[in-house]
Coordinates of C-alpha atoms in Angstrom, one line a residue:
Chain X
M1 CA 1.1 1.8 -6.5
K2 CA 4.4 1.2 -4.7
F3 CA 5.7 2.5 -1.7
L4 CA 9.2 3.5 -1.2
S5 CA 10.4 4.4 2.3
A6 CA 12.6 7.4 2.2
V7 CA 13.8 10.1 4.3
I8 CA 12.6 13.5 2.9
I9 CA 14.9 16.4 4.5
S10 CA 13.9 19.6 3.6
S11 CA 16.9 22.1 3.9
I12 CA 15.1 26.0 4.3
L13 CA 17.8 28.1 3.0
F14 CA 17.0 32.2 3.4
N15 CA 19.2 34.3 2.2
F16 CA 19.2 38.3 3.4
A17 CA 20.9 41.7 2.0
Y18 CA 21.7 44.2 3.5
S19 CA 23.4 47.6 2.4
Q20 CA 25.1 50.3 4.7
N21 CA 24.5 53.0 2.2
T22 CA 21.0 53.2 0.4
T23 CA 20.2 49.9 -1.0
G24 CA 18.9 48.8 2.3
R25 CA 18.4 45.2 3.2
R26 CA 16.7 42.3 0.9
L27 CA 14.5 40.4 2.9
D28 CA 12.6 38.7 -0.1
A29 CA 15.3 36.8 -1.5
G30 CA 15.2 33.1 -1.9
L31 CA 12.9 30.4 -2.3
T32 CA 9.4 30.3 -0.7
N33 CA 9.7 27.0 0.9
S34 CA 6.8 25.0 3.6
P35 CA 7.4 25.6 7.0
S36 CA 10.4 23.1 8.5
G37 CA 7.5 21.7 11.5
L38 CA 5.3 20.6 8.4
D39 CA 8.2 19.4 6.6
I40 CA 9.1 16.9 10.1
A41 CA 5.7 15.8 10.3
T42 CA 5.8 14.5 7.1
E43 CA 8.9 13.2 6.4
K44 CA 8.8 9.9 5.8
K45 CA 11.4 7.3 7.4
K46 CA 14.0 5.3 5.8
R47 CA 13.6 1.9 6.5
S48 CA 16.4 0.8 9.2
D49 CA 15.3 -2.8 10.2
G50 CA 16.9 -4.8 7.4
E51 CA 14.1 -5.4 5.3
E52 CA 15.7 -5.7 1.8
D53 CA 15.8 -9.4 2.1
L54 CA 12.1 -10.1 2.2
S55 CA 11.2 -13.9 2.3
E56 CA 8.0 -14.0 0.8
S57 CA 4.7 -16.3 0.9
D58 CA 1.5 -16.2 -0.5
S59 CA -0.2 -14.4 2.5
G60 CA 2.9 -12.2 2.9
V61 CA 5.0 -11.6 6.4
Q62 CA 2.7 -10.8 9.3
R63 CA 4.9 -8.7 11.5
P64 CA 3.0 -7.1 14.7
I65 CA 3.2 -3.7 15.1
A66 CA 2.0 -1.1 17.8
L67 CA -0.3 1.9 16.7
K68 CA -1.1 5.2 18.5
S69 CA -4.8 5.0 19.7
G70 CA -5.7 8.2 18.3
G71 CA -4.6 10.4 15.7
F72 CA -2.8 12.8 17.4
S73 CA 1.1 13.0 16.8
A74 CA 3.8 15.4 18.0
N75 CA 6.7 15.9 16.1
F76 CA 10.2 17.5 17.2
A77 CA 13.7 18.5 15.8
Y78 CA 16.8 20.4 16.2
N79 CA 19.0 21.0 13.1
S80 CA 22.4 22.8 13.1
D81 CA 24.4 23.1 10.0
L82 CA 26.9 25.2 8.7
T83 CA 27.0 26.8 5.3
Y84 CA 29.1 28.3 3.2
Q85 CA 27.4 31.2 0.7
D86 CA 29.6 32.8 -1.6
N87 CA 26.6 35.6 -2.1
P88 CA 24.9 35.7 1.3
Y89 CA 23.1 39.3 0.7
A90 CA 21.8 38.3 -3.1
V91 CA 23.5 41.4 -4.5
D92 CA 24.8 41.5 -7.9
G93 CA 28.2 43.1 -7.1
G94 CA 29.1 46.1 -5.3
E95 CA 30.6 46.1 -1.8
L96 CA 28.3 43.8 -0.5
D97 CA 29.0 41.0 -2.7
F98 CA 31.5 38.3 -0.2
A99 CA 31.4 35.4 1.1
S100 CA 30.4 34.3 4.2
A101 CA 29.6 31.2 6.1
L102 CA 26.1 31.0 8.1
W103 CA 25.8 28.9 11.2
T104 CA 22.1 28.2 11.7
N105 CA 20.3 26.6 14.7
S106 CA 16.6 25.4 14.4
F107 CA 14.4 24.3 16.6
T108 CA 11.0 23.4 15.2
S109 CA 8.0 21.3 16.5
S110 CA 4.9 20.3 14.9
F111 CA 1.4 18.9 16.1
G112 CA -1.2 16.4 14.4
L113 CA -4.5 17.4 15.3
G114 CA -6.1 14.1 13.9
I115 CA -6.7 11.9 10.8
I116 CA -10.1 12.0 9.3
D117 CA -10.7 9.5 6.9
M118 CA -13.1 10.5 3.9
G119 CA -13.2 7.5 1.9
D120 CA -11.1 8.3 -1.1
S121 CA -8.5 10.8 0.8
V122 CA -7.4 11.2 4.3
L123 CA -7.3 14.4 5.6
T124 CA -4.6 15.5 8.6
P125 CA -4.8 18.7 10.0
Y126 CA -1.2 20.2 11.7
V127 CA -0.2 23.5 13.6
G128 CA 3.2 24.1 14.7
G129 CA 6.5 26.3 14.2
S130 CA 9.9 26.9 14.7
W131 CA 12.9 29.4 16.2
T132 CA 15.9 29.8 14.4
T133 CA 18.7 31.5 15.1
N134 CA 21.2 32.5 11.8
E135 CA 24.5 33.9 12.4
Y136 CA 27.3 35.0 9.7
T137 CA 30.7 34.0 10.3
S138 CA 33.8 34.1 8.9
A139 CA 34.3 30.3 9.0
F140 CA 35.7 29.0 5.6
V141 CA 36.2 32.7 4.2
D142 CA 38.8 35.3 4.7
A143 CA 36.9 38.0 6.1
T144 CA 38.1 41.5 6.8
P145 CA 37.5 43.3 9.9
N146 CA 34.3 45.5 7.8
Q147 CA 33.0 42.3 6.3
K148 CA 33.5 40.9 10.1
G149 CA 31.2 44.1 11.3
V150 CA 28.7 43.1 8.5
F151 CA 28.3 39.9 9.8
N152 CA 27.5 40.9 13.4
S153 CA 25.2 42.9 12.0
Q154 CA 23.3 40.6 9.6
S155 CA 22.7 37.8 11.6
F156 CA 19.0 37.6 12.8
N157 CA 16.7 35.3 14.3
S158 CA 13.4 33.8 12.6
T159 CA 10.3 32.7 14.2
N160 CA 7.7 30.9 12.0
A161 CA 4.1 29.5 13.1
F162 CA 1.7 27.5 11.0
V163 CA -1.2 26.0 10.4
A164 CA -1.8 23.7 7.6
L165 CA -4.5 21.0 6.3
L166 CA -3.0 18.1 3.9
S167 CA -5.3 16.0 1.7
Q168 CA -4.0 12.8 0.4
Y169 CA -5.4 10.6 -1.9
G170 CA -4.6 7.1 -2.8
N171 CA -3.7 7.8 -6.1
G172 CA -0.3 9.5 -4.8
W173 CA -1.7 13.4 -5.0
S174 CA -1.8 15.1 -1.9
Y175 CA -3.3 18.4 -1.9
S176 CA -2.2 20.7 1.2
G177 CA -2.9 24.5 2.3
V178 CA -0.9 26.0 4.9
I179 CA -1.3 29.4 6.4
S180 CA 2.5 30.5 7.6
Y181 CA 3.5 33.2 9.6
N182 CA 7.6 34.7 9.6
M183 CA 9.0 37.1 11.7
T184 CA 12.7 38.1 11.4
K185 CA 14.5 40.0 13.5
L186 CA 17.9 41.3 13.5
T187 CA 19.9 40.2 16.8
I188 CA 22.6 43.4 16.8
D189 CA 19.6 45.4 18.0
E190 CA 16.4 43.2 18.6
T191 CA 14.5 45.4 15.9
E192 CA 11.9 43.5 13.7
A193 CA 13.0 43.5 9.9
L194 CA 10.2 41.5 8.3
R195 CA 6.7 40.5 8.8
D196 CA 5.4 37.9 6.3
F197 CA 2.2 36.0 6.5
T198 CA 2.3 33.4 3.7
Y199 CA -0.8 31.9 2.3
T200 CA 0.0 28.4 0.1
L201 CA -2.1 26.0 -1.7
K202 CA 0.1 23.3 -2.9
A203 CA -0.1 20.0 -4.9
L204 CA 2.2 17.0 -4.9
K205 CA 2.8 13.7 -6.6
S206 CA 5.1 10.9 -6.4
F207 CA 5.8 8.3 -8.4
S208 CA 8.1 5.3 -8.1
I209 CA 10.3 4.4 -10.8
D210 CA 13.2 1.5 -10.3
D211 CA 14.4 1.9 -6.7
S212 CA 13.9 6.1 -7.3
Q213 CA 11.4 8.3 -5.8
I214 CA 10.5 11.2 -8.1
I215 CA 8.1 14.1 -6.1
F216 CA 6.9 16.5 -8.3
D217 CA 5.0 19.7 -6.9
A218 CA 3.3 22.6 -7.8
S219 CA 2.7 25.8 -5.7
F220 CA 0.8 29.0 -5.3
N221 CA 2.2 31.7 -2.7
I222 CA 0.8 34.9 -1.7
H223 CA 3.0 37.1 0.9
S224 CA 1.7 39.7 2.6
T225 CA 4.4 41.4 4.1
D226 CA 5.1 44.4 6.8
G227 CA 8.6 45.3 6.2
D228 CA 11.6 47.7 7.8
S229 CA 10.8 51.0 6.2
Q230 CA 14.6 52.1 6.8
G231 CA 15.4 49.0 4.5
D232 CA 15.5 48.6 0.6
Y233 CA 11.7 49.8 0.2
N234 CA 10.0 53.3 1.4
G235 CA 6.4 51.2 2.2
R236 CA 6.1 48.8 4.5
D237 CA 4.2 46.2 2.3
E238 CA 6.5 46.8 -0.9
M239 CA 7.4 43.0 -0.2
D240 CA 4.0 42.0 -1.2
R241 CA 3.8 39.6 -3.9
F242 CA 2.6 36.1 -5.7
D243 CA 4.7 33.3 -6.3
I244 CA 4.0 30.5 -8.9
A245 CA 6.5 27.8 -8.0
S246 CA 7.1 24.3 -9.1
S247 CA 10.0 21.2 -8.4
L248 CA 10.7 18.1 -9.4
K249 CA 12.9 16.2 -6.7
L250 CA 14.4 12.5 -7.3
I251 CA 15.4 10.5 -4.0
R252 CA 17.9 7.5 -4.7
E253 CA 18.8 5.1 -2.0
I254 CA 22.7 4.3 -2.6
G255 CA 23.8 2.0 0.3
P256 CA 23.2 3.9 4.0
I257 CA 22.9 7.4 2.1
N258 CA 19.7 8.9 0.6
I259 CA 20.7 11.2 -2.7
A260 CA 18.2 13.6 -3.2
P261 CA 19.1 16.5 -6.3
K262 CA 16.1 18.8 -6.9
Y263 CA 15.1 21.6 -9.3
T264 CA 12.5 24.5 -8.5
I265 CA 11.8 27.4 -10.8
Q266 CA 9.8 30.0 -9.1
Y267 CA 8.1 33.2 -10.8
S268 CA 7.4 36.1 -8.5
D269 CA 5.5 39.1 -9.3
Y270 CA 5.1 42.2 -6.5
A271 CA 2.6 44.5 -5.7
N272 CA 3.2 47.6 -4.2
G273 CA 5.5 50.6 -4.5
A274 CA 8.8 50.8 -6.0
N275 CA 8.4 47.2 -6.8
D276 CA 5.1 47.5 -8.5
D277 CA 6.1 46.5 -12.2
R278 CA 8.7 44.1 -10.6
T279 CA 8.7 40.3 -11.8
Q280 CA 11.5 37.4 -11.2
F281 CA 12.0 34.1 -12.3
L282 CA 14.2 32.4 -10.0
H283 CA 15.9 29.1 -10.5
N284 CA 17.1 26.7 -7.6
L285 CA 18.9 23.5 -8.6
A286 CA 20.0 21.9 -5.2
L287 CA 21.3 18.7 -3.7
N288 CA 21.1 17.1 -0.4
L289 CA 22.9 14.3 0.7
N290 CA 21.5 12.4 3.9
Y291 CA 22.8 9.6 6.0
Q292 CA 20.4 8.3 8.8
I293 CA 22.8 7.3 11.5
T294 CA 19.5 6.0 13.7
D295 CA 15.9 6.9 13.6
S296 CA 16.5 9.9 14.9
F297 CA 19.9 10.9 14.3
N298 CA 20.6 12.4 10.8
L299 CA 23.9 14.0 8.7
E300 CA 23.0 16.0 6.0
F301 CA 25.0 17.8 3.3
N302 CA 23.1 20.4 1.4
T303 CA 24.4 22.5 -1.5
A304 CA 22.9 24.8 -4.2
Y305 CA 23.0 26.8 -6.8
T306 CA 20.3 29.6 -7.4
I307 CA 20.0 32.2 -10.2
N308 CA 17.5 35.3 -9.9
D309 CA 16.7 36.8 -13.0
S310 CA 14.3 39.9 -12.4
S311 CA 13.1 43.1 -14.1
G312 CA 10.9 46.2 -13.8
S313 CA 12.2 47.4 -10.4
D314 CA 14.7 50.6 -9.9
D315 CA 17.1 48.5 -8.3
D316 CA 19.1 46.0 -9.7
D317 CA 17.4 42.6 -8.0
D318 CA 19.5 39.8 -10.4
Y319 CA 21.5 37.5 -8.3
E320 CA 23.2 34.3 -8.1
M321 CA 24.7 32.4 -5.4
F322 CA 26.4 29.2 -4.2
D323 CA 25.4 27.7 -1.1
A324 CA 27.4 24.3 0.7
G325 CA 27.0 23.1 3.9
A326 CA 26.7 20.2 6.4
G327 CA 24.6 19.6 8.9
I328 CA 22.9 17.3 12.2
K329 CA 19.9 16.5 12.4
L330 CA 17.9 15.0 16.0
S331 CA 14.7 14.3 15.9
A332 CA 11.6 12.4 17.9
R333 CA 8.1 11.6 16.9
F334 CA 5.3 10.8 19.4
Chain Y
M1 CA -24.3 -25.6 -11.9
Y2 CA -21.8 -23.8 -13.4
G3 CA -21.3 -19.8 -12.3
T4 CA -21.4 -18.5 -15.6
E5 CA -19.9 -15.5 -14.2
R6 CA -17.0 -16.2 -12.9
R7 CA -13.7 -17.4 -14.5
I8 CA -10.3 -17.9 -14.6
S9 CA -8.2 -14.9 -15.7
F10 CA -4.7 -15.9 -15.1
L11 CA -3.1 -19.1 -14.1
N12 CA 0.2 -19.7 -13.4
G13 CA 1.7 -23.6 -13.0
T14 CA -0.6 -26.5 -12.4
V15 CA -4.1 -26.0 -11.2
E16 CA -6.5 -29.4 -11.0
T17 CA -9.9 -29.5 -10.7
I18 CA -11.2 -32.5 -8.4
D19 CA -15.0 -34.1 -8.9
E20 CA -15.9 -35.5 -5.6
Q21 CA -18.5 -37.4 -7.1
N22 CA -16.8 -39.6 -9.7
S23 CA -13.2 -38.9 -8.2
S24 CA -12.0 -37.1 -11.5
I25 CA -9.2 -34.9 -11.8
D26 CA -8.6 -32.6 -14.5
F27 CA -6.8 -29.2 -15.5
A28 CA -7.9 -26.0 -15.3
Q29 CA -6.7 -23.5 -18.2
V30 CA -7.6 -19.5 -18.7
N31 CA -10.8 -18.4 -19.4
D32 CA -12.3 -21.7 -18.0
Q33 CA -15.8 -20.8 -15.9
I34 CA -15.4 -21.9 -12.5
D35 CA -17.7 -24.9 -11.7
S36 CA -19.4 -24.8 -8.0
T37 CA -19.5 -28.3 -7.8
L38 CA -15.5 -29.1 -8.1
F39 CA -12.5 -28.5 -5.8
Y40 CA -9.4 -26.6 -7.2
G41 CA -6.2 -27.4 -6.0
T42 CA -2.9 -25.6 -6.5
G43 CA 0.3 -27.6 -6.7
K44 CA 3.6 -25.5 -5.5
G45 CA 4.4 -22.5 -6.6
S46 CA 1.1 -22.2 -8.8
R47 CA -2.2 -19.6 -8.5
F48 CA -4.8 -18.6 -10.1
E49 CA -7.3 -15.6 -9.9
I50 CA -11.1 -15.8 -10.7
I51 CA -12.8 -12.6 -11.9
S52 CA -16.8 -12.1 -11.7
K53 CA -18.5 -8.7 -12.2
T54 CA -18.0 -7.9 -8.9
S55 CA -14.8 -9.4 -7.0
I56 CA -11.5 -11.0 -7.8
I57 CA -10.1 -13.9 -5.9
R58 CA -6.5 -14.9 -5.9
I59 CA -5.6 -18.3 -4.9
G60 CA -1.9 -18.9 -3.6
S61 CA 0.2 -22.2 -4.1
L62 CA -0.7 -25.3 -2.2
S63 CA -4.2 -24.6 -1.8
F64 CA -7.3 -26.4 -2.1
A65 CA -10.7 -24.7 -2.3
K66 CA -14.4 -24.6 -3.7
F67 CA -16.1 -21.7 -5.3
I68 CA -19.2 -22.6 -4.2
S69 CA -21.2 -19.5 -5.4
E70 CA -20.7 -16.1 -6.0
S71 CA -20.8 -15.3 -2.1
D72 CA -19.3 -18.5 -0.7
V73 CA -16.2 -19.9 -0.7
Y74 CA -14.7 -23.1 0.8
I75 CA -11.0 -23.2 1.6
H76 CA -9.5 -26.5 3.1
S77 CA -5.9 -25.4 3.1
G78 CA -3.6 -22.5 1.5
S79 CA -4.8 -19.0 1.3
F80 CA -6.3 -16.5 -1.0
L81 CA -6.8 -12.8 -1.6
F82 CA -10.7 -11.1 -2.3
C83 CA -11.5 -7.9 -3.6
S84 CA -14.0 -6.0 -4.0
K85 CA -15.4 -2.5 -4.6
Y86 CA -19.5 -2.9 -4.0
K87 CA -20.4 -1.9 -0.8
S88 CA -22.8 -4.7 -0.7
T89 CA -20.5 -7.7 -0.8
Y90 CA -21.7 -10.6 1.0
L91 CA -19.0 -13.5 1.3
K92 CA -19.3 -16.6 3.3
I93 CA -15.5 -18.1 4.4
S94 CA -15.8 -21.6 5.7
S95 CA -12.5 -23.5 6.3
R96 CA -12.1 -27.1 7.5
L97 CA -13.3 -26.2 11.2
S98 CA -14.8 -22.8 11.1
T99 CA -16.6 -20.1 9.6
A100 CA -17.3 -16.6 9.1
I101 CA -19.3 -13.7 7.1
F102 CA -17.7 -10.9 5.3
K103 CA -20.1 -8.0 4.6
G104 CA -19.1 -4.7 3.1
S105 CA -16.1 -3.7 0.3
G106 CA -12.6 -4.2 0.8
T107 CA -9.5 -6.4 -0.1
F108 CA -8.5 -8.9 2.2
I109 CA -6.5 -12.2 2.7
V110 CA -7.7 -15.5 3.9
D111 CA -4.8 -17.8 5.3
C112 CA -5.6 -21.4 6.6
L113 CA -4.3 -22.6 10.2
E114 CA -3.6 -25.9 11.3
N115 CA -6.5 -25.7 14.1
G116 CA -9.0 -25.9 11.1
G117 CA -9.5 -22.2 11.5
F118 CA -8.0 -19.7 9.2
K119 CA -6.5 -15.7 9.4
F120 CA -8.1 -12.9 8.1
I121 CA -6.2 -10.2 7.2
P122 CA -8.0 -6.7 6.1
L123 CA -5.7 -4.8 3.9
E124 CA -8.2 -2.0 3.3
C125 CA -12.3 -2.7 4.4
D126 CA -15.4 -1.1 5.3
G127 CA -17.2 -3.7 6.3
T128 CA -17.5 -6.1 9.2
L129 CA -16.8 -10.2 10.0
S130 CA -19.6 -11.9 11.8
T131 CA -18.9 -15.7 13.1
D132 CA -21.5 -17.7 14.9
K133 CA -20.4 -16.4 18.7
Y134 CA -19.8 -12.3 17.1
P135 CA -21.9 -10.7 14.8
N136 CA -21.0 -7.7 12.7
K137 CA -17.5 -7.0 14.4
K138 CA -16.3 -4.0 12.5
L139 CA -13.1 -4.4 10.6
I140 CA -10.0 -2.3 11.0
E141 CA -8.0 -2.3 8.1
G142 CA -4.4 -4.1 8.8
Q143 CA -5.5 -5.8 11.6
L144 CA -5.3 -9.4 11.8
M145 CA -7.8 -11.6 13.3
L146 CA -7.7 -15.3 13.8
V147 CA -11.1 -17.0 13.2
V148 CA -10.9 -20.1 15.1
G149 CA -13.1 -23.2 16.7
S150 CA -16.8 -24.6 15.8
P151 CA -19.0 -22.7 16.6
S152 CA -16.7 -19.9 15.4
Y153 CA -15.3 -17.3 17.1
L154 CA -12.8 -14.3 17.0
G155 CA -9.6 -14.9 18.3
N156 CA -6.8 -12.8 19.3
A157 CA -6.6 -9.5 16.8
Y158 CA -3.1 -8.3 15.9
D159 CA -1.9 -4.8 13.8
I160 CA 0.4 -6.1 11.2
D161 CA 2.6 -3.9 9.2
L162 CA 0.7 -3.4 5.7
M163 CA 3.6 -2.1 3.7
L164 CA 5.6 -5.5 4.8
L165 CA 2.7 -7.9 4.0
L166 CA 2.4 -6.0 0.5
Q167 CA 6.0 -6.1 -0.4
S168 CA 6.1 -9.8 0.5
S169 CA 2.9 -11.4 -0.6
R170 CA 2.8 -13.4 -3.5
L171 CA -1.0 -13.1 -4.2
I172 CA -0.4 -9.3 -4.6
N173 CA 3.1 -9.4 -6.7
N174 CA 3.0 -12.7 -8.2
F175 CA 0.0 -11.4 -10.7
P176 CA 0.3 -9.8 -13.8
S177 CA -2.8 -7.0 -13.2
A178 CA -2.7 -4.6 -9.9
L179 CA -5.5 -4.5 -7.6
T180 CA -8.5 -2.6 -8.6
T181 CA -8.3 -1.6 -5.2
F182 CA -4.3 -0.4 -4.6
D183 CA -5.5 3.4 -4.1
Q184 CA -7.4 2.5 -1.4
I185 CA -4.7 0.1 0.2
G186 CA -2.2 3.0 -0.6
L187 CA -4.4 5.0 2.1
A188 CA -4.6 2.3 4.2
I189 CA -1.0 1.9 4.3
Y190 CA -0.4 5.4 4.9
V191 CA -3.0 5.8 8.1
Q192 CA -0.8 3.6 9.2
Q193 CA 2.1 4.8 8.9
L194 CA 0.8 8.1 10.5
K195 CA -0.3 5.8 13.4
L196 CA 2.7 3.9 14.1
K197 CA 4.2 3.9 17.2
G198 CA 7.0 0.8 16.6
K199 CA 7.5 -2.9 15.7
Y200 CA 7.9 -6.0 17.1
D201 CA 10.8 -8.1 16.2
A202 CA 8.4 -11.0 15.7
L203 CA 6.7 -12.6 12.7
I204 CA 3.3 -14.0 13.1
G205 CA 3.4 -17.9 12.0
D206 CA 0.6 -20.5 12.0
A207 CA -1.9 -22.3 14.7
K208 CA -1.7 -25.8 15.9
T209 CA -4.4 -25.5 18.6
E210 CA -7.5 -23.1 18.9
K211 CA -5.6 -21.4 22.0
T212 CA -1.8 -21.3 20.7
L213 CA -0.1 -19.4 18.0
Q214 CA 3.1 -19.3 16.9
I215 CA 5.4 -16.2 16.8
W216 CA 8.6 -16.1 15.8
G217 CA 11.0 -14.0 17.6
F218 CA 14.0 -12.4 15.5
G219 CA 16.8 -9.7 16.0
Q220 CA 19.6 -10.1 18.5
K221 CA 20.1 -13.1 20.7
P222 CA 19.4 -12.1 24.3
P223 CA 22.6 -13.1 26.4
D224 CA 22.5 -16.2 28.1
E225 CA 21.8 -15.8 31.6

């Protein structure tokens, strides 16, 4: 088994739709992503101490390190991203089909509660959460006054809390179970638009090929939702669904930059009300470029293209969207 | 007396066998059975591997050792790696001056010191190390220990960067087959990364006496005062 130190940054892209007429608000668009707090707890830092020129010896280089006495850890991060979205409300034409920029500020924390050695695996429980502001703006786009009004009405804050249990095996496979609570609130009137309890089981395996790292994962998610009855859906639980998703990610270091293209496919099956017969396949192709300036400060660039192919519902839930943005990340680990 | 279950599975370079009794020197070959009466010496850049039913031993460059039995190794100079998955493994390690007994299962590196003792570096272990003065010291993965003196005792212990050690160790990388305990080593590295607080800009060197240990600093030179 070879081990590469790499930075794994996970961008959370939430795409929401709102109609001023009858179609309501689309709060279920996009990928089901793992909680950002879990991502910062499990990301691996890039080697920053010039170990590329290793002098070898039979017994190896013996460099002293300082270790924590217990298994408790704390991780904090602040992200600020500005992203151009050509279809921020996830629609297929119509009056909401216009571009926007989204400015996201996210405060994330997570805590590792211990390290449990099971012999052939290591268990690590985590708890954490995040609070994110999402403001639609007219940066990068030419918006009409009406469209700017939509930006204001659609900006939202989201809150996440999670508990997770990770199990890492020596053969490279890891398994996790996560219970995540997400709440979305519109900033214009502080109304709660969505509550979503997501239950996730995920398997992940990483491989090393040459100087690249390849990460494969597969997950099963159940969403138990409570949504705004004035929106797209008549019933508060019409966004209840399960997802089956799988992704393949390549991470490669080129100089000081990590380049990570990723492809995700997600199948969703809805359960209730008007969405009873609805199923969809979502394809997402994303690229992340990450430049680690210091151990705690990263610059990143993200771009993604999403295609949603839906069937079985009264509304046209197909959409395509393109996103591109950049941001900074400050992080600390204790 | 021949160790009928131990044989050389890999050899690179020149490995000499020395018979103390009649001062004869011969050359070892792949598939040779290990003779417990002979000393084995490796030249510069030469290494070999011994496999038995229960363990793997890799001997490094410029090493001089005798494999008295499956559970008894004498190393005069150089280094070796030992790997066993069997939980009841028993191995007596003797150097020019010091002796220690390993019990349990695991993978570790022994590196001789100028003072006659040796460094004991567990990569992944579930076991204990006993010296004359300190019996049954529980081993911690990635914690280097000095075994010095006669009667032997444990010197200072240092947590060391396991990933760096694995990347730079020829006892790991210059052999064609992967160790059977690589999964466990991977977990030890994973746990160490979870607990990592920081790294010192220093490297551990040799120990010329029982009381001194070379530690080489690196990085930017401090300004002259």
